[in-house]
PDB file of C-alpha atoms in Angstrom:
ATOM      1  CA  UNK D   1      56.091-173.852 -18.947  1.00 65.00           C
ATOM      2  CA  UNK D   2      58.358-172.236 -21.529  1.00 77.00           C
ATOM      3  CA  UNK D   3      58.586-175.209 -23.931  1.00 94.00           C
ATOM      4  CA  UNK D   4      60.469-174.203 -27.083  1.00 96.00           C
ATOM      5  CA  UNK D   5      61.616-170.593 -27.226  1.00 97.00           C
ATOM      6  CA  UNK D   6      62.780-168.937 -30.422  1.00 97.00           C
ATOM      7  CA  UNK D   7      64.408-165.546 -30.761  1.00 97.00           C
ATOM      8  CA  UNK D   8      64.054-163.160 -32.446  1.00 97.00           C
ATOM      9  CA  UNK D   9      60.412-163.207 -33.590  1.00 96.00           C
ATOM     10  CA  UNK D  10      61.075-160.911 -36.538  1.00 97.00           C
ATOM     11  CA  UNK D  11      64.270-160.033 -38.399  1.00 97.00           C
ATOM     12  CA  UNK D  12      65.189-158.100 -41.531  1.00 97.00           C
ATOM     13  CA  UNK D  13      68.588-158.767 -43.069  1.00 97.00           C
ATOM     14  CA  UNK D  14      70.436-157.363 -46.016  1.00 97.00           C
ATOM     15  CA  UNK D  15      71.711-159.750 -48.659  1.00 98.00           C
ATOM     16  CA  UNK D  16      75.091-161.114 -47.600  1.00 97.00           C
ATOM     17  CA  UNK D  17      74.648-160.521 -43.879  1.00 97.00           C
ATOM     18  CA  UNK D  18      74.940-163.371 -41.418  1.00 96.00           C
ATOM     19  CA  UNK D  19      72.899-164.045 -38.334  1.00 96.00           C
ATOM     20  CA  UNK D  20      71.959-166.714 -35.834  1.00 98.00           C
ATOM     21  CA  UNK D  21      68.424-167.776 -34.989  1.00 98.00           C
ATOM     22  CA  UNK D  22      68.245-168.969 -31.419  1.00 98.00           C
ATOM     23  CA  UNK D  23      66.261-171.956 -30.170  1.00 98.00           C
ATOM     24  CA  UNK D  24      66.094-173.245 -26.611  1.00 97.00           C
ATOM     25  CA  UNK D  25      63.944-175.914 -24.989  1.00 97.00           C
ATOM     26  CA  UNK D  26      63.475-176.703 -21.314  1.00 96.00           C
ATOM     27  CA  UNK D  27      61.914-180.160 -21.636  1.00 93.00           C
ATOM     28  CA  UNK D  28      65.184-182.121 -21.729  1.00 92.00           C
ATOM     29  CA  UNK D  29      64.318-183.365 -25.208  1.00 92.00           C
ATOM     30  CA  UNK D  30      66.949-185.266 -27.145  1.00 91.00           C
ATOM     31  CA  UNK D  31      65.696-184.446 -30.638  1.00 91.00           C
ATOM     32  CA  UNK D  32      65.653-180.920 -32.049  1.00 93.00           C
ATOM     33  CA  UNK D  33      65.075-179.709 -35.588  1.00 94.00           C
ATOM     34  CA  UNK D  34      64.737-176.625 -37.737  1.00 97.00           C
ATOM     35  CA  UNK D  35      62.073-176.151 -40.417  1.00 96.00           C
ATOM     36  CA  UNK D  36      61.263-173.422 -42.840  1.00 97.00           C
ATOM     37  CA  UNK D  37      57.699-172.704 -43.869  1.00 96.00           C
ATOM     38  CA  UNK D  38      56.946-171.114 -47.206  1.00 94.00           C
ATOM     39  CA  UNK D  39      53.505-170.593 -48.835  1.00 87.00           C
ATOM     40  CA  UNK D  40      52.372-173.746 -50.598  1.00 83.00           C
ATOM     41  CA  UNK D  41      55.511-175.636 -49.563  1.00 86.00           C
ATOM     42  CA  UNK D  42      54.545-176.861 -46.119  1.00 89.00           C
ATOM     43  CA  UNK D  43      57.261-177.485 -43.532  1.00 93.00           C
ATOM     44  CA  UNK D  44      60.661-178.386 -44.919  1.00 93.00           C
ATOM     45  CA  UNK D  45      63.372-179.792 -42.696  1.00 93.00           C
ATOM     46  CA  UNK D  46      66.652-177.856 -42.716  1.00 96.00           C
ATOM     47  CA  UNK D  47      68.801-179.592 -40.070  1.00 96.00           C
ATOM     48  CA  UNK D  48      68.170-181.806 -37.099  1.00 93.00           C
ATOM     49  CA  UNK D  49      69.965-183.177 -34.058  1.00 93.00           C
ATOM     50  CA  UNK D  50      69.487-186.453 -32.204  1.00 90.00           C
ATOM     51  CA  UNK D  51      71.454-185.286 -29.177  1.00 91.00           C
ATOM     52  CA  UNK D  52      74.199-182.974 -27.963  1.00 93.00           C
ATOM     53  CA  UNK D  53      77.158-183.033 -30.350  1.00 94.00           C
ATOM     54  CA  UNK D  54      75.244-184.782 -33.159  1.00 93.00           C
ATOM     55  CA  UNK D  55      73.654-182.989 -36.115  1.00 95.00           C
ATOM     56  CA  UNK D  56      72.568-183.980 -39.595  1.00 93.00           C
ATOM     57  CA  UNK D  57      71.158-182.421 -42.728  1.00 94.00           C
ATOM     58  CA  UNK D  58      67.524-182.361 -43.682  1.00 92.00           C
ATOM     59  CA  UNK D  59      65.821-181.633 -46.988  1.00 90.00           C
ATOM     60  CA  UNK D  60      67.049-178.049 -47.554  1.00 95.00           C
ATOM     61  CA  UNK D  61      70.364-177.562 -45.679  1.00 96.00           C
ATOM     62  CA  UNK D  62      72.247-175.321 -48.126  1.00 96.00           C
ATOM     63  CA  UNK D  63      73.123-171.913 -46.711  1.00 96.00           C
ATOM     64  CA  UNK D  64      72.535-172.947 -43.101  1.00 97.00           C
ATOM     65  CA  UNK D  65      74.740-174.293 -40.318  1.00 97.00           C
ATOM     66  CA  UNK D  66      73.824-175.747 -36.949  1.00 97.00           C
ATOM     67  CA  UNK D  67      75.566-176.943 -33.832  1.00 96.00           C
ATOM     68  CA  UNK D  68      74.348-178.671 -30.665  1.00 96.00           C
ATOM     69  CA  UNK D  69      76.732-178.087 -27.776  1.00 96.00           C
ATOM     70  CA  UNK D  70      74.063-178.579 -25.094  1.00 96.00           C
ATOM     71  CA  UNK D  71      70.798-180.510 -24.860  1.00 95.00           C
ATOM     72  CA  UNK D  72      68.859-177.260 -24.441  1.00 96.00           C
ATOM     73  CA  UNK D  73      70.120-175.120 -27.334  1.00 97.00           C
ATOM     74  CA  UNK D  74      70.087-175.592 -31.101  1.00 98.00           C
ATOM     75  CA  UNK D  75      71.011-172.383 -32.966  1.00 98.00           C
ATOM     76  CA  UNK D  76      70.617-171.998 -36.718  1.00 98.00           C
ATOM     77  CA  UNK D  77      73.188-169.871 -38.532  1.00 98.00           C
ATOM     78  CA  UNK D  78      72.671-168.165 -41.864  1.00 96.00           C
ATOM     79  CA  UNK D  79      76.120-167.757 -43.320  1.00 91.00           C
ATOM     80  CA  UNK D  80      75.417-165.212 -46.080  1.00 96.00           C
ATOM     81  CA  UNK D  81      71.739-164.338 -46.293  1.00 96.00           C
ATOM     82  CA  UNK D  82      69.991-164.468 -49.672  1.00 97.00           C
ATOM     83  CA  UNK D  83      66.477-163.320 -50.642  1.00 97.00           C
ATOM     84  CA  UNK D  84      65.571-167.006 -51.180  1.00 96.00           C
ATOM     85  CA  UNK D  85      65.983-167.478 -47.441  1.00 97.00           C
ATOM     86  CA  UNK D  86      63.058-165.160 -46.728  1.00 97.00           C
ATOM     87  CA  UNK D  87      60.750-167.451 -44.796  1.00 97.00           C
ATOM     88  CA  UNK D  88      59.262-168.321 -41.440  1.00 98.00           C
ATOM     89  CA  UNK D  89      61.576-170.552 -39.434  1.00 98.00           C
ATOM     90  CA  UNK D  90      60.404-172.991 -36.789  1.00 98.00           C
ATOM     91  CA  UNK D  91      62.412-174.880 -34.245  1.00 97.00           C
ATOM     92  CA  UNK D  92      60.952-178.095 -32.821  1.00 95.00           C
ATOM     93  CA  UNK D  93      61.901-180.638 -30.192  1.00 93.00           C
ATOM     94  CA  UNK D  94      60.817-184.184 -29.431  1.00 90.00           C
ATOM     95  CA  UNK D  95      61.287-186.308 -26.323  1.00 85.00           C
ATOM     96  CA  UNK D  96      63.147-189.227 -27.866  1.00 74.00           C
ATOM     97  CA  UNK D  97      62.357-190.805 -31.222  1.00 62.00           C
ATOM     98  CA  UNK D  98      61.233-188.709 -34.118  1.00 57.00           C
ATOM     99  CA  UNK D  99      57.871-190.458 -34.057  1.00 56.00           C
ATOM    100  CA  UNK D 100      56.773-188.909 -30.776  1.00 71.00           C
ATOM    101  CA  UNK D 101      55.065-185.529 -30.500  1.00 84.00           C
ATOM    102  CA  UNK D 102      57.073-182.593 -31.824  1.00 90.00           C
ATOM    103  CA  UNK D 103      56.779-179.321 -29.892  1.00 93.00           C
ATOM    104  CA  UNK D 104      57.254-176.221 -32.019  1.00 96.00           C
ATOM    105  CA  UNK D 105      58.408-172.753 -31.121  1.00 97.00           C
ATOM    106  CA  UNK D 106      56.487-169.620 -32.124  1.00 96.00           C
ATOM    107  CA  UNK D 107      58.613-169.062 -35.202  1.00 97.00           C
ATOM    108  CA  UNK D 108      60.976-166.409 -36.563  1.00 97.00           C
ATOM    109  CA  UNK D 109      59.820-164.395 -39.559  1.00 97.00           C
ATOM    110  CA  UNK D 110      62.922-163.534 -41.570  1.00 97.00           C
ATOM    111  CA  UNK D 111      63.018-161.126 -44.497  1.00 97.00           C
ATOM    112  CA  UNK D 112      66.150-160.784 -46.606  1.00 97.00           C
ATOM    113  CA  UNK D 113      66.260-157.659 -48.769  1.00 97.00           C
TER     114      UNK D 113
ATOM    115  CA  UNK Y   1      58.673-192.427 -51.782  1.00 49.00           C
ATOM    116  CA  UNK Y   2      59.168-189.988 -48.939  1.00 60.00           C
ATOM    117  CA  UNK Y   3      56.325-187.720 -49.974  1.00 87.00           C
ATOM    118  CA  UNK Y   4      53.073-187.165 -48.172  1.00 94.00           C
ATOM    119  CA  UNK Y   5      50.498-185.680 -50.518  1.00 96.00           C
ATOM    120  CA  UNK Y   6      47.810-183.536 -48.904  1.00 96.00           C
ATOM    121  CA  UNK Y   7      44.611-182.149 -50.374  1.00 96.00           C
ATOM    122  CA  UNK Y   8      42.890-179.800 -50.727  1.00 97.00           C
ATOM    123  CA  UNK Y   9      45.228-176.843 -50.444  1.00 95.00           C
ATOM    124  CA  UNK Y  10      42.415-174.698 -49.060  1.00 96.00           C
ATOM    125  CA  UNK Y  11      38.896-175.365 -47.835  1.00 97.00           C
ATOM    126  CA  UNK Y  12      35.935-173.199 -46.874  1.00 98.00           C
ATOM    127  CA  UNK Y  13      33.080-174.748 -44.879  1.00 97.00           C
ATOM    128  CA  UNK Y  14      30.004-173.359 -43.198  1.00 97.00           C
ATOM    129  CA  UNK Y  15      29.807-173.537 -39.416  1.00 97.00           C
ATOM    130  CA  UNK Y  16      28.503-176.950 -38.389  1.00 97.00           C
ATOM    131  CA  UNK Y  17      29.748-178.637 -41.555  1.00 97.00           C
ATOM    132  CA  UNK Y  18      32.276-181.475 -41.689  1.00 97.00           C
ATOM    133  CA  UNK Y  19      35.507-180.494 -43.406  1.00 98.00           C
ATOM    134  CA  UNK Y  20      37.565-183.434 -44.636  1.00 98.00           C
ATOM    135  CA  UNK Y  21      41.286-183.225 -45.386  1.00 98.00           C
ATOM    136  CA  UNK Y  22      42.951-186.088 -47.183  1.00 98.00           C
ATOM    137  CA  UNK Y  23      46.518-187.375 -47.253  1.00 98.00           C
ATOM    138  CA  UNK Y  24      48.245-190.129 -49.185  1.00 97.00           C
ATOM    139  CA  UNK Y  25      51.639-191.704 -48.736  1.00 96.00           C
ATOM    140  CA  UNK Y  26      53.881-194.135 -50.605  1.00 93.00           C
ATOM    141  CA  UNK Y  27      56.297-195.526 -48.044  1.00 90.00           C
ATOM    142  CA  UNK Y  28      54.725-198.595 -46.428  1.00 90.00           C
ATOM    143  CA  UNK Y  29      57.340-198.433 -43.654  1.00 89.00           C
ATOM    144  CA  UNK Y  30      55.641-195.375 -42.134  1.00 90.00           C
ATOM    145  CA  UNK Y  31      54.136-196.307 -38.772  1.00 89.00           C
ATOM    146  CA  UNK Y  32      53.029-193.029 -37.240  1.00 90.00           C
ATOM    147  CA  UNK Y  33      50.604-190.535 -38.768  1.00 94.00           C
ATOM    148  CA  UNK Y  34      50.050-187.279 -36.845  1.00 94.00           C
ATOM    149  CA  UNK Y  35      48.008-184.219 -37.702  1.00 97.00           C
ATOM    150  CA  UNK Y  36      49.212-180.784 -36.665  1.00 97.00           C
ATOM    151  CA  UNK Y  37      47.119-177.625 -36.317  1.00 98.00           C
ATOM    152  CA  UNK Y  38      48.613-174.185 -36.821  1.00 97.00           C
ATOM    153  CA  UNK Y  39      46.959-170.864 -36.013  1.00 97.00           C
ATOM    154  CA  UNK Y  40      48.226-167.649 -37.640  1.00 93.00           C
ATOM    155  CA  UNK Y  41      51.418-166.403 -36.048  1.00 92.00           C
ATOM    156  CA  UNK Y  42      51.895-169.592 -34.041  1.00 95.00           C
ATOM    157  CA  UNK Y  43      53.888-172.768 -34.412  1.00 96.00           C
ATOM    158  CA  UNK Y  44      52.167-176.039 -35.332  1.00 96.00           C
ATOM    159  CA  UNK Y  45      50.829-178.128 -32.466  1.00 96.00           C
ATOM    160  CA  UNK Y  46      49.954-181.813 -32.391  1.00 94.00           C
ATOM    161  CA  UNK Y  47      46.200-182.317 -32.795  1.00 96.00           C
ATOM    162  CA  UNK Y  48      45.740-186.075 -33.095  1.00 95.00           C
ATOM    163  CA  UNK Y  49      47.788-189.046 -34.266  1.00 93.00           C
ATOM    164  CA  UNK Y  50      47.196-192.631 -35.357  1.00 94.00           C
ATOM    165  CA  UNK Y  51      49.217-195.781 -35.892  1.00 91.00           C
ATOM    166  CA  UNK Y  52      48.413-198.199 -38.747  1.00 90.00           C
ATOM    167  CA  UNK Y  53      47.051-200.948 -36.504  1.00 91.00           C
ATOM    168  CA  UNK Y  54      43.739-199.089 -36.134  1.00 93.00           C
ATOM    169  CA  UNK Y  55      41.369-197.760 -38.802  1.00 94.00           C
ATOM    170  CA  UNK Y  56      39.912-194.836 -36.872  1.00 96.00           C
ATOM    171  CA  UNK Y  57      40.715-192.630 -33.920  1.00 96.00           C
ATOM    172  CA  UNK Y  58      38.510-189.965 -32.343  1.00 96.00           C
ATOM    173  CA  UNK Y  59      39.448-187.146 -30.004  1.00 95.00           C
ATOM    174  CA  UNK Y  60      36.558-184.829 -29.332  1.00 96.00           C
ATOM    175  CA  UNK Y  61      35.285-183.457 -32.640  1.00 97.00           C
ATOM    176  CA  UNK Y  62      38.374-184.613 -34.539  1.00 97.00           C
ATOM    177  CA  UNK Y  63      38.578-188.016 -36.212  1.00 97.00           C
ATOM    178  CA  UNK Y  64      41.338-189.681 -38.214  1.00 96.00           C
ATOM    179  CA  UNK Y  65      40.272-192.356 -40.680  1.00 96.00           C
ATOM    180  CA  UNK Y  66      43.073-194.637 -41.850  1.00 96.00           C
ATOM    181  CA  UNK Y  67      43.044-196.944 -44.875  1.00 95.00           C
ATOM    182  CA  UNK Y  68      46.223-199.012 -44.837  1.00 94.00           C
ATOM    183  CA  UNK Y  69      45.589-200.846 -48.104  1.00 94.00           C
ATOM    184  CA  UNK Y  70      44.983-197.597 -49.979  1.00 95.00           C
ATOM    185  CA  UNK Y  71      47.827-195.832 -48.135  1.00 95.00           C
ATOM    186  CA  UNK Y  72      45.517-192.955 -47.306  1.00 97.00           C
ATOM    187  CA  UNK Y  73      44.367-191.205 -44.171  1.00 97.00           C
ATOM    188  CA  UNK Y  74      42.044-188.305 -43.548  1.00 98.00           C
ATOM    189  CA  UNK Y  75      41.005-185.808 -40.893  1.00 98.00           C
ATOM    190  CA  UNK Y  76      37.331-185.101 -40.253  1.00 98.00           C
ATOM    191  CA  UNK Y  77      36.129-182.243 -38.056  1.00 98.00           C
ATOM    192  CA  UNK Y  78      32.612-182.736 -36.730  1.00 97.00           C
ATOM    193  CA  UNK Y  79      30.365-179.740 -36.000  1.00 97.00           C
ATOM    194  CA  UNK Y  80      33.078-177.359 -37.212  1.00 97.00           C
ATOM    195  CA  UNK Y  81      33.376-173.964 -35.547  1.00 97.00           C
ATOM    196  CA  UNK Y  82      34.969-170.661 -36.626  1.00 97.00           C
ATOM    197  CA  UNK Y  83      37.653-171.316 -33.988  1.00 97.00           C
ATOM    198  CA  UNK Y  84      38.754-174.359 -36.012  1.00 98.00           C
ATOM    199  CA  UNK Y  85      39.945-172.032 -38.787  1.00 98.00           C
ATOM    200  CA  UNK Y  86      43.643-172.814 -39.107  1.00 97.00           C
ATOM    201  CA  UNK Y  87      46.198-174.547 -41.283  1.00 97.00           C
ATOM    202  CA  UNK Y  88      46.285-178.324 -40.888  1.00 98.00           C
ATOM    203  CA  UNK Y  89      49.294-180.492 -41.706  1.00 97.00           C
ATOM    204  CA  UNK Y  90      49.264-184.230 -42.033  1.00 96.00           C
ATOM    205  CA  UNK Y  91      52.540-186.035 -41.503  1.00 94.00           C
ATOM    206  CA  UNK Y  92      54.088-189.475 -41.511  1.00 92.00           C
ATOM    207  CA  UNK Y  93      57.183-191.056 -40.069  1.00 88.00           C
ATOM    208  CA  UNK Y  94      58.807-194.389 -39.321  1.00 82.00           C
ATOM    209  CA  UNK Y  95      60.809-195.572 -36.375  1.00 72.00           C
ATOM    210  CA  UNK Y  96      63.882-193.463 -35.634  1.00 70.00           C
ATOM    211  CA  UNK Y  97      63.429-191.367 -38.754  1.00 77.00           C
ATOM    212  CA  UNK Y  98      62.344-187.868 -39.606  1.00 81.00           C
ATOM    213  CA  UNK Y  99      58.749-186.637 -39.775  1.00 86.00           C
ATOM    214  CA  UNK Y 100      57.586-185.936 -43.336  1.00 89.00           C
ATOM    215  CA  UNK Y 101      54.931-183.218 -43.526  1.00 92.00           C
ATOM    216  CA  UNK Y 102      52.270-182.605 -46.141  1.00 94.00           C
ATOM    217  CA  UNK Y 103      52.060-179.143 -47.655  1.00 94.00           C
ATOM    218  CA  UNK Y 104      49.155-178.068 -45.489  1.00 95.00           C
ATOM    219  CA  UNK Y 105      45.475-177.177 -45.868  1.00 97.00           C
ATOM    220  CA  UNK Y 106      44.174-173.732 -45.012  1.00 97.00           C
ATOM    221  CA  UNK Y 107      40.732-174.248 -43.481  1.00 98.00           C
ATOM    222  CA  UNK Y 108      38.246-171.412 -43.041  1.00 98.00           C
ATOM    223  CA  UNK Y 109      34.983-171.999 -41.186  1.00 97.00           C
ATOM    224  CA  UNK Y 110      32.324-169.411 -42.009  1.00 97.00           C
ATOM    225  CA  UNK Y 111      30.246-168.165 -39.045  1.00 93.00           C
TER     226      UNK Y 111
END
């Protein structure tokens, strides 16, 4: 059972570079979301999607873009990386409503220098 | 009104003790209160959850106590073990809306 798969696990970027964090789930979940985790800040929602073709902003969306062309995939794009985006990023999926169990990926540790 | 306040930020307990993590919320529309457990280098995973129509829920050594009038809920770990050392997040949500997470509690159980 793969669940939620995130790639890469680790990444170092230079300021101003762009990149895409990949997230894929094989549970046919409708809801997918991206969080960032910073020390003392908990999990903060970046963007989320309630189904293919539908996305919306979370608490900290600036500097990030998402798209949802298929049910399985929900990539997160950093347009022009900044040191403030150094964080651990988690992708999560849920079966239907947001209130059901969220399954998280293993995370991507991103460092922007 | 969307905040979930979690305390303490960190907690150290001897093996066999009962760590207690507390959370408080403001939005009375919340109707689902999960706890997530996260081990180092891993993503969070659902541990136990409760809805406001019950005051307590037990799953193994883990218990959620819920006080609707005080808008508070807590996680108790009975007979804690070093393997319970992890970061714990409380959360809250309401129908068809996003999950709001607390800031987490780093728990360390001494052997």
